[in-house]
Amino acid sequence: MSEMNFASDNTAGIAPDILRALAGANDGFALGYGNDERSRDVERLFAHVFERDVAVFLVTTGTAANAIALAHVSPPWGAVLCHREAHAITDECGAPEFFGGGLRLIGLPGEACKLAPQTLQNALGDELWGGPHHVSPSALSLTQATEAGTIYRLDEIAALAALAHARGLAVHMDGARFANALVRLAVTPAEMTWKSGIDVLSLGATKGGAMAAEAIVFFDPARAASMAERRKRGGDLVSKHRFLAAQFAAFFAEDYWLTLARHANSLADRLAARLAASGCKPVWPVEANIVFVIMSKDRVTKLKNAGASFYVRRSLSLPAGIEIGADESLLRLVTSFATSENEVDRFVELACR
Amino acid sequence: MSEMNFASDNTAGIAPDILRALAGANDGFALGYGNDERSRDVERLFAHVFERDVAVFLVTTGTAANAIALAHVSPPWGAVLCHREAHAITDECGAPEFFGGGLRLIGLPGEACKLAPQTLQNALGDELWGGPHHVSPSALSLTQATEAGTIYRLDEIAALAALAHARGLAVHMDGARFANALVRLAVTPAEMTWKSGIDVLSLGATKGGAMAAEAIVFFDPARAASMAERRKRGGDLVSKHRFLAAQFAAFFAEDYWLTLARHANSLADRLAARLAASGCKPVWPVEANIVFVIMSKDRVTKLKNAGASFYVRRSLSLPAGIEIGADESLLRLVTSFATSENEVDRFVELACR
Amino acid sequence: MSEMNFASDNTAGIAPDILRALAGANDGFALGYGNDERSRDVERLFAHVFERDVAVFLVTTGTAANAIALAHVSPPWGAVLCHREAHAITDECGAPEFFGGGLRLIGLPGEACKLAPQTLQNALGDELWGGPHHVSPSALSLTQATEAGTIYRLDEIAALAALAHARGLAVHMDGARFANALVRLAVTPAEMTWKSGIDVLSLGATKGGAMAAEAIVFFDPARAASMAERRKRGGDLVSKHRFLAAQFAAFFAEDYWLTLARHANSLADRLAARLAASGCKPVWPVEANIVFVIMSKDRVTKLKNAGASFYVRRSLSLPAGIEIGADESLLRLVTSFATSENEVDRFVELACR
Amino acid sequence: MSEMNFASDNTAGIAPDILRALAGANDGFALGYGNDERSRDVERLFAHVFERDVAVFLVTTGTAANAIALAHVSPPWGAVLCHREAHAITDECGAPEFFGGGLRLIGLPGEACKLAPQTLQNALGDELWGGPHHVSPSALSLTQATEAGTIYRLDEIAALAALAHARGLAVHMDGARFANALVRLAVTPAEMTWKSGIDVLSLGATKGGAMAAEAIVFFDPARAASMAERRKRGGDLVSKHRFLAAQFAAFFAEDYWLTLARHANSLADRLAARLAASGCKPVWPVEANIVFVIMSKDRVTKLKNAGASFYVRRSLSLPAGIEIGADESLLRLVTSFATSENEVDRFVELACR
């Protein structure tokens, strides 16, 4: 694949320490399905990271993590409220509905892919809800960092969670880019989750540098009853589970995950700053590792021809007053732990010349 | 974990060439979700192995492979016939029913975990089948090698498949230990599958030496329409898909999979022969990498205390005349590519002294 | 229950001829589950009404009819497009999602609860659709008459159906108030359905005067394969099926259904005309048997106190420029075959005094 | 349909008082979906019949009642144990699996379609159960009267329920022929249900004389939380619900249901006695309204030709020593409230001449 890779953070490979950990875990025999020592250590590891007892279930995809988590906190007649551009509703081919026995996802609007408390309040207040005729709101799902590369502040999470809890909804966080948000906010994992009202977290390591490792974390372990059956039945209990555990062990070791996320974020900052300096200001504040910019279609073609890799997107969440012209495109540029300054600089040079 | 590991072939780690392949695939950026070059090569690779065009879908667990494959060839009101000790019905926590929208698994008896054609014929003929009141038989699932470590001969597969096809059933093979059967029969992958009437195969690499890599193979690619959606929606589309593809590439390269399987089988043979020589004859012919023997509970305790790892099982498929005494246990001993002669010999020495 | 009953057309009882038909069908023994003579006549009866061969499945609720019909024409990863105030999405507690294995309903906007072709075209064009990541549009569901009491003209249905068919979607009509629309348009059942592009129809008799009788009608009988299983499995195959068949026989006999619908419509017209004459103009044109008017909350209280029965609703589909004031309510007034002129007049007198 | 109708009790029509009740309930307007007075009285009515507070949900088919009840007391990874010839597993086309999100039905053997406590104990003890790999037993379903026309004594129900409760299973009774068992045992509804350990009951009125009326009864109302949603979503909430309520009101009034059941039972007794007197002894004790006898195929043909209506069945639950010869058939003869002595006598005369 070409240089100037901004298509997604999942186009990066495996971060060195994590690859080493896979090899390191390949030491003889170990019981399968999570009954090995490394796997048994996982909950302790997460308990340390999150500063409380947790129940943790590892899976290999973010879609599985989201779908299983949401299915576990919502009955089939429940409705899960999320931003209308949330990954769970736009990019998982109906996995939450499938795992949730036909639950409903309800997409709400919000600038920069963030839900405003007022929007949630209106949704909970205005709609027809409740049995027997109507589905009942059962969960709120927030993406941190969002699909726009923006992040919720702690007080925003807390305000949304409080509204949800007041109506009996569970609060889920899709943390596919959890670390990117964490290092930007400079808060603790505990603060960004259960201390702000999150009940269950999909914590992604894959986009952050793992090969394929995602965790479903319940901050009230009692709430995780029967999750083991749900995961197995979903086809998501990996047999050589030690290699999942090993990825997370390396991810967390010596704050490796934060180091990797800081790199990705800083490259996004560099990209944003240089584009802005060239008159190409990002559409939204760059708060994680994603930069959205509007460019002319000519420039897009030129970049593609030069080997740059990225997606052109549509968004329903643009800031007021911003519109994409007929001869323009909205580019999504994602950096990762593997992005180099050179790639960024070359891209900017091409894009803004 | 202790030596003398016979608990399962999934207690082994990653075979060296496959681990190397993971590192080798970690070369820069690659598009996710199967859109990279390695992934695009997978179907060609499988087409080569199976000597025909195939549609292939990689996943990370055997349960996902079985459940998705069966759901794809059976309507929700269908019944999948399998041996009553088949993994799909005993060990997948209802995954086929979940993926299949509530389909029904019907377990049939059969010595040595093999279905006899007459048993299938009786089942298809005797039961109440068909709508609107009854479920309709929709698929036959055969496990090769079986859970008893036995294998179907080509003519047995063909006879069962012919009966199934005559009634409109699809024929699925659960090939979690496909290679172990293949090298024992000394036939080609084509002969053991589509040439014998198999329509869809779950081909496992994990037990054979991969980290986590399973393939769903459709021998009529047209039959795989919408499988991509089904897999994604099941949470089973891995984002850094190149690492799945790389595992299979290494697995197949220079017949590595056959070499690994031959090792496992030969260690099972050694184990069986030595146990038999000591008066402890395996319950069933040892045709793959699994040995079942009956031992006194005292001996089981002694072996456990000495660090041996294995499972005590129950079976409904024992040969006529064989019974487990009150002070006896049925041991399942599984060898793998990683089993050493030393482990085998030490186990036998302890077991038969 | 009080007089002035405008809560719903399902608050009316059984129309006299249909009640008589229930008694008339109670003549001795008849095989169950649709194997009696009356039931076998149903398809011929519908074929006559719709002027072509059809496949027909009777059930007892409109929710079952809609959910089973939609599930049959959409895969689990499909999306069913409908108006955002359609009964299927607002009032069926997720039944289509449940029967459809987790399919998705997508609600589109449209004045007067009608979808405009442009809206459908935009939805099909603008959204991210298609596997593996996105759900795929699989069906369009139109309600005739709509929840606003408005109706689609034949050319509107045809235009919407053409757009849907061009993208491979099936076209479903929710005809809970089919007869009300039919008599208003003064067209044939064939014209309002398959001649305009409808593939499958939920035809309701209950609101029109039956006790509990709804039909799922496939205009291409081949498309109904396995519907018998789907209905049975949904718990919707009534054992003493002759009483379902008898309701439809009486419903259609001598155009009884049209007579009943004309009565309901004419009472709605009378109600609308008198309300308008008193300065209380209906919000939307009254085209079926539903009248929506805005009244002061004081007046609502007065009407309720006087024993009038109706629901206060919210709508997202109001005509441009119409708003409900803080001290006002939007009333939904539904007439039926059983509504009397006296009820209407008394209501208007109270409402407008 | 011919005389000599023994095909099923659902071939009978509507019992006179119940038909009258339908007409009687057709008095003006009534709110839909169970919000009318008659429907609100239903729980009081059932509470009176069962001598305790209950939660009651009316539906129109026995399949819906069973499937919804079982789905409500079993998680998707649960297993429902029942006799292998129980209606739920043989005749509902997988409805329990569908409503239960893919739960598993496990059919156990037992003479005369009855489960013996030892059989249940063995099943609970011997099988591999429990997560994450195995489904977990979640409910026991008993049919009273059974499909063989036999009945459980109170102590048998209590013994089975005690075993089930000791393992945390819910206990369901399929009471499609509840009244037939009740009058034979001469016990109270309370004694035959919650006093013997039943948690949830499908109480059928249809086979007993109603048009289409079945009740799901929870003896612990708290356990019924969200049942309203589950029923609606299943398409089983009838809009003109008063007509369902009216059927049950008439069914219970002045012990009409018991009178109807006594008639059916006594005709079955007469049929059995006369057949036995002619040398054609019923296969099982006739304890409800079903008689199973073995006859030569010649005689079956003669009876069919003479206009008799009945089903030839197969059974896996015959008494030891009883076998169906190659030229014989097993006949199921069902009587109902509408069966006449004349029909019975004519049948016997033909059968035994």
PDB file of C-alpha atoms in Angstrom, chain B residues 67-236:
ATOM      1  CA  ALA B  67     -23.098 -21.097  13.059  1.00  0.00           C
ATOM      2  CA  ILE B  68     -22.802 -18.704  10.129  1.00  0.00           C
ATOM      3  CA  ALA B  69     -22.459 -21.517   7.616  1.00  0.00           C
ATOM      4  CA  LEU B  70     -25.479 -23.391   8.949  1.00  0.00           C
ATOM      5  CA  ALA B  71     -27.574 -20.239   9.215  1.00  0.00           C
ATOM      6  CA  HIS B  72     -26.781 -19.504   5.604  1.00  0.00           C
ATOM      7  CA  VAL B  73     -28.053 -22.809   4.258  1.00  0.00           C
ATOM      8  CA  SER B  74     -31.063 -23.244   6.534  1.00  0.00           C
ATOM      9  CA  PRO B  75     -34.192 -21.146   6.975  1.00  0.00           C
ATOM     10  CA  PRO B  76     -35.274 -20.388  10.550  1.00  0.00           C
ATOM     11  CA  TRP B  77     -37.883 -23.146  10.291  1.00  0.00           C
ATOM     12  CA  GLY B  78     -35.267 -25.628   9.155  1.00  0.00           C
ATOM     13  CA  ALA B  79     -33.733 -28.481  11.071  1.00  0.00           C
ATOM     14  CA  VAL B  80     -30.057 -29.286  10.924  1.00  0.00           C
ATOM     15  CA  LEU B  81     -29.326 -32.970  11.402  1.00  0.00           C
ATOM     16  CA  CYS B  82     -26.031 -33.881  13.025  1.00  0.00           C
ATOM     17  CA  HIS B  83     -24.573 -36.469  15.325  1.00  0.00           C
ATOM     18  CA  ARG B  84     -25.824 -35.991  18.845  1.00  0.00           C
ATOM     19  CA  GLU B  85     -22.298 -35.435  20.085  1.00  0.00           C
ATOM     20  CA  ALA B  86     -21.357 -33.000  17.341  1.00  0.00           C
ATOM     21  CA  HIS B  87     -19.618 -29.857  18.529  1.00  0.00           C
ATOM     22  CA  ALA B  88     -22.322 -27.683  16.983  1.00  0.00           C
ATOM     23  CA  ILE B  89     -24.997 -29.193  19.217  1.00  0.00           C
ATOM     24  CA  THR B  90     -23.004 -29.839  22.365  1.00  0.00           C
ATOM     25  CA  ASP B  91     -20.391 -27.143  22.683  1.00  0.00           C
ATOM     26  CA  GLU B  92     -21.497 -23.957  20.985  1.00  0.00           C
ATOM     27  CA  CYS B  93     -24.048 -22.730  23.505  1.00  0.00           C
ATOM     28  CA  GLY B  94     -26.746 -22.525  20.893  1.00  0.00           C
ATOM     29  CA  ALA B  95     -24.799 -20.413  18.387  1.00  0.00           C
ATOM     30  CA  PRO B  96     -26.353 -22.161  15.362  1.00  0.00           C
ATOM     31  CA  GLU B  97     -29.825 -21.510  16.744  1.00  0.00           C
ATOM     32  CA  PHE B  98     -28.921 -17.879  17.397  1.00  0.00           C
ATOM     33  CA  PHE B  99     -27.409 -17.203  13.998  1.00  0.00           C
ATOM     34  CA  GLY B 100     -30.122 -19.273  12.326  1.00  0.00           C
ATOM     35  CA  GLY B 101     -33.021 -17.274  13.717  1.00  0.00           C
ATOM     36  CA  GLY B 102     -34.165 -20.159  15.892  1.00  0.00           C
ATOM     37  CA  LEU B 103     -33.463 -23.109  13.615  1.00  0.00           C
ATOM     38  CA  ARG B 104     -33.397 -26.504  15.283  1.00  0.00           C
ATOM     39  CA  LEU B 105     -30.469 -28.871  15.689  1.00  0.00           C
ATOM     40  CA  ILE B 106     -31.440 -32.517  15.741  1.00  0.00           C
ATOM     41  CA  GLY B 107     -28.894 -34.889  17.220  1.00  0.00           C
ATOM     42  CA  LEU B 108     -28.854 -38.414  15.852  1.00  0.00           C
ATOM     43  CA  PRO B 109     -27.113 -41.426  17.415  1.00  0.00           C
ATOM     44  CA  GLY B 110     -24.188 -43.258  15.886  1.00  0.00           C
ATOM     45  CA  GLU B 111     -21.256 -45.284  17.134  1.00  0.00           C
ATOM     46  CA  ALA B 112     -17.942 -43.509  17.333  1.00  0.00           C
ATOM     47  CA  CYS B 113     -19.659 -40.168  16.718  1.00  0.00           C
ATOM     48  CA  LYS B 114     -20.324 -41.113  13.102  1.00  0.00           C
ATOM     49  CA  LEU B 115     -23.691 -41.072  11.420  1.00  0.00           C
ATOM     50  CA  ALA B 116     -24.636 -44.180   9.493  1.00  0.00           C
ATOM     51  CA  PRO B 117     -26.563 -43.714   6.248  1.00  0.00           C
ATOM     52  CA  GLN B 118     -29.354 -45.902   7.625  1.00  0.00           C
ATOM     53  CA  THR B 119     -29.696 -43.615  10.623  1.00  0.00           C
ATOM     54  CA  LEU B 120     -30.023 -40.603   8.404  1.00  0.00           C
ATOM     55  CA  GLN B 121     -32.482 -42.373   6.161  1.00  0.00           C
ATOM     56  CA  ASN B 122     -34.625 -43.359   9.117  1.00  0.00           C
ATOM     57  CA  ALA B 123     -34.541 -39.854  10.494  1.00  0.00           C
ATOM     58  CA  LEU B 124     -35.601 -38.377   7.191  1.00  0.00           C
ATOM     59  CA  GLY B 125     -38.282 -40.967   6.727  1.00  0.00           C
ATOM     60  CA  ASP B 126     -39.753 -41.504  10.133  1.00  0.00           C
ATOM     61  CA  GLU B 127     -40.133 -38.122  11.653  1.00  0.00           C
ATOM     62  CA  LEU B 128     -42.914 -35.679  11.146  1.00  0.00           C
ATOM     63  CA  TRP B 129     -41.432 -33.037   8.938  1.00  0.00           C
ATOM     64  CA  GLY B 130     -42.656 -30.121   6.949  1.00  0.00           C
ATOM     65  CA  GLY B 131     -44.786 -27.057   7.227  1.00  0.00           C
ATOM     66  CA  PRO B 132     -46.811 -25.542   8.432  1.00  0.00           C
ATOM     67  CA  HIS B 133     -46.740 -27.506  11.696  1.00  0.00           C
ATOM     68  CA  HIS B 134     -43.341 -29.118  11.612  1.00  0.00           C
ATOM     69  CA  VAL B 135     -39.835 -27.900  11.008  1.00  0.00           C
ATOM     70  CA  SER B 136     -38.308 -29.061   7.733  1.00  0.00           C
ATOM     71  CA  PRO B 137     -34.957 -30.792   7.467  1.00  0.00           C
ATOM     72  CA  SER B 138     -32.694 -28.279   5.785  1.00  0.00           C
ATOM     73  CA  ALA B 139     -29.112 -29.356   6.314  1.00  0.00           C
ATOM     74  CA  LEU B 140     -26.911 -32.247   7.309  1.00  0.00           C
ATOM     75  CA  SER B 141     -23.770 -31.436   9.270  1.00  0.00           C
ATOM     76  CA  LEU B 142     -20.925 -33.943   9.398  1.00  0.00           C
ATOM     77  CA  THR B 143     -17.843 -33.534  11.549  1.00  0.00           C
ATOM     78  CA  GLN B 144     -14.590 -34.634   9.954  1.00  0.00           C
ATOM     79  CA  ALA B 145     -12.614 -35.818  11.895  1.00  0.00           C
ATOM     80  CA  THR B 146     -15.349 -36.541  14.438  1.00  0.00           C
ATOM     81  CA  GLU B 147     -15.429 -35.670  18.103  1.00  0.00           C
ATOM     82  CA  ALA B 148     -14.405 -39.292  18.752  1.00  0.00           C
ATOM     83  CA  GLY B 149     -11.314 -38.915  16.625  1.00  0.00           C
ATOM     84  CA  THR B 150     -12.761 -41.167  13.955  1.00  0.00           C
ATOM     85  CA  ILE B 151     -13.161 -40.300  10.298  1.00  0.00           C
ATOM     86  CA  TYR B 152     -15.665 -40.785   7.532  1.00  0.00           C
ATOM     87  CA  ARG B 153     -14.435 -42.579   4.426  1.00  0.00           C
ATOM     88  CA  LEU B 154     -15.135 -40.898   1.106  1.00  0.00           C
ATOM     89  CA  ASP B 155     -17.857 -43.369   0.236  1.00  0.00           C
ATOM     90  CA  GLU B 156     -19.503 -42.797   3.608  1.00  0.00           C
ATOM     91  CA  ILE B 157     -19.552 -39.057   3.040  1.00  0.00           C
ATOM     92  CA  ALA B 158     -20.888 -39.569  -0.452  1.00  0.00           C
ATOM     93  CA  ALA B 159     -23.636 -41.910   0.701  1.00  0.00           C
ATOM     94  CA  LEU B 160     -24.777 -39.523   3.432  1.00  0.00           C
ATOM     95  CA  ALA B 161     -24.606 -36.529   1.109  1.00  0.00           C
ATOM     96  CA  ALA B 162     -26.620 -38.346  -1.543  1.00  0.00           C
ATOM     97  CA  LEU B 163     -29.395 -39.089   0.944  1.00  0.00           C
ATOM     98  CA  ALA B 164     -29.378 -35.492   2.072  1.00  0.00           C
ATOM     99  CA  HIS B 165     -29.362 -34.041  -1.416  1.00  0.00           C
ATOM    100  CA  ALA B 166     -32.209 -36.309  -2.456  1.00  0.00           C
ATOM    101  CA  ARG B 167     -34.315 -34.561   0.163  1.00  0.00           C
ATOM    102  CA  GLY B 168     -33.072 -31.077  -0.682  1.00  0.00           C
ATOM    103  CA  LEU B 169     -30.794 -30.698   2.322  1.00  0.00           C
ATOM    104  CA  ALA B 170     -27.537 -28.814   2.130  1.00  0.00           C
ATOM    105  CA  VAL B 171     -24.489 -30.718   3.338  1.00  0.00           C
ATOM    106  CA  HIS B 172     -22.085 -29.021   5.727  1.00  0.00           C
ATOM    107  CA  MET B 173     -18.798 -30.315   7.014  1.00  0.00           C
ATOM    108  CA  ASP B 174     -17.397 -29.157  10.328  1.00  0.00           C
ATOM    109  CA  GLY B 175     -13.715 -29.403   9.568  1.00  0.00           C
ATOM    110  CA  ALA B 176     -12.194 -28.185  12.806  1.00  0.00           C
ATOM    111  CA  ARG B 177      -9.814 -31.131  12.386  1.00  0.00           C
ATOM    112  CA  PHE B 178     -10.064 -31.350   8.612  1.00  0.00           C
ATOM    113  CA  ALA B 179      -6.336 -31.749   8.032  1.00  0.00           C
ATOM    114  CA  ASN B 180      -6.073 -34.594  10.521  1.00  0.00           C
ATOM    115  CA  ALA B 181      -8.660 -36.540   8.552  1.00  0.00           C
ATOM    116  CA  LEU B 182      -7.174 -35.566   5.223  1.00  0.00           C
ATOM    117  CA  VAL B 183      -3.698 -36.887   5.867  1.00  0.00           C
ATOM    118  CA  ARG B 184      -5.054 -40.088   7.353  1.00  0.00           C
ATOM    119  CA  LEU B 185      -7.241 -40.788   4.347  1.00  0.00           C
ATOM    120  CA  ALA B 186      -4.489 -39.649   2.000  1.00  0.00           C
ATOM    121  CA  VAL B 187      -6.987 -37.998  -0.281  1.00  0.00           C
ATOM    122  CA  THR B 188      -7.228 -34.496  -1.690  1.00  0.00           C
ATOM    123  CA  PRO B 189      -9.229 -31.659  -0.128  1.00  0.00           C
ATOM    124  CA  ALA B 190     -11.439 -31.743  -3.229  1.00  0.00           C
ATOM    125  CA  GLU B 191     -12.117 -35.428  -2.807  1.00  0.00           C
ATOM    126  CA  MET B 192     -13.040 -35.087   0.849  1.00  0.00           C
ATOM    127  CA  THR B 193     -15.445 -32.217   0.163  1.00  0.00           C
ATOM    128  CA  TRP B 194     -17.248 -31.234  -2.996  1.00  0.00           C
ATOM    129  CA  LYS B 195     -16.347 -34.370  -4.896  1.00  0.00           C
ATOM    130  CA  SER B 196     -18.092 -36.288  -2.119  1.00  0.00           C
ATOM    131  CA  GLY B 197     -21.076 -33.976  -1.963  1.00  0.00           C
ATOM    132  CA  ILE B 198     -20.103 -31.355   0.623  1.00  0.00           C
ATOM    133  CA  ASP B 199     -21.711 -27.961  -0.125  1.00  0.00           C
ATOM    134  CA  VAL B 200     -20.160 -25.830   2.576  1.00  0.00           C
ATOM    135  CA  LEU B 201     -17.173 -26.387   4.814  1.00  0.00           C
ATOM    136  CA  SER B 202     -16.007 -24.912   8.089  1.00  0.00           C
ATOM    137  CA  LEU B 203     -12.279 -25.304   7.706  1.00  0.00           C
ATOM    138  CA  GLY B 204     -10.365 -24.815  10.920  1.00  0.00           C
ATOM    139  CA  ALA B 205      -6.757 -23.750  11.085  1.00  0.00           C
ATOM    140  CA  THR B 206      -6.711 -22.867  14.777  1.00  0.00           C
ATOM    141  CA  LYS B 207      -6.534 -26.373  16.214  1.00  0.00           C
ATOM    142  CA  GLY B 208      -4.021 -27.190  13.497  1.00  0.00           C
ATOM    143  CA  GLY B 209      -1.545 -24.479  14.417  1.00  0.00           C
ATOM    144  CA  ALA B 210      -2.958 -21.041  13.665  1.00  0.00           C
ATOM    145  CA  MET B 211      -3.610 -18.407  16.291  1.00  0.00           C
ATOM    146  CA  ALA B 212      -7.261 -17.872  15.400  1.00  0.00           C
ATOM    147  CA  ALA B 213      -8.255 -18.545  11.813  1.00  0.00           C
ATOM    148  CA  GLU B 214     -11.237 -20.392  10.446  1.00  0.00           C
ATOM    149  CA  ALA B 215     -12.714 -20.359   6.974  1.00  0.00           C
ATOM    150  CA  ILE B 216     -16.223 -20.844   5.660  1.00  0.00           C
ATOM    151  CA  VAL B 217     -15.896 -22.282   2.168  1.00  0.00           C
ATOM    152  CA  PHE B 218     -18.768 -22.465  -0.308  1.00  0.00           C
ATOM    153  CA  PHE B 219     -18.078 -24.799  -3.195  1.00  0.00           C
ATOM    154  CA  ASP B 220     -20.800 -23.136  -5.214  1.00  0.00           C
ATOM    155  CA  PRO B 221     -19.872 -19.447  -4.929  1.00  0.00           C
ATOM    156  CA  ALA B 222     -23.386 -18.417  -5.996  1.00  0.00           C
ATOM    157  CA  ARG B 223     -24.678 -19.907  -2.786  1.00  0.00           C
ATOM    158  CA  ALA B 224     -22.631 -17.420  -0.781  1.00  0.00           C
ATOM    159  CA  ALA B 225     -24.672 -14.371  -1.797  1.00  0.00           C
ATOM    160  CA  SER B 226     -25.084 -12.012   1.174  1.00  0.00           C
ATOM    161  CA  MET B 227     -22.615 -13.936   3.289  1.00  0.00           C
ATOM    162  CA  ALA B 228     -20.581 -10.752   3.646  1.00  0.00           C
ATOM    163  CA  GLU B 229     -23.522  -9.098   5.359  1.00  0.00           C
ATOM    164  CA  ARG B 230     -24.196 -12.108   7.523  1.00  0.00           C
ATOM    165  CA  ARG B 231     -20.587 -12.238   8.710  1.00  0.00           C
ATOM    166  CA  LYS B 232     -20.339  -8.518   9.392  1.00  0.00           C
ATOM    167  CA  ARG B 233     -23.620  -8.476  11.234  1.00  0.00           C
ATOM    168  CA  GLY B 234     -22.432 -11.393  13.307  1.00  0.00           C
ATOM    169  CA  GLY B 235     -19.516  -9.281  14.508  1.00  0.00           C
ATOM    170  CA  ASP B 236     -17.093 -11.539  12.682  1.00  0.00           C
TER     171      ASP B 236
END
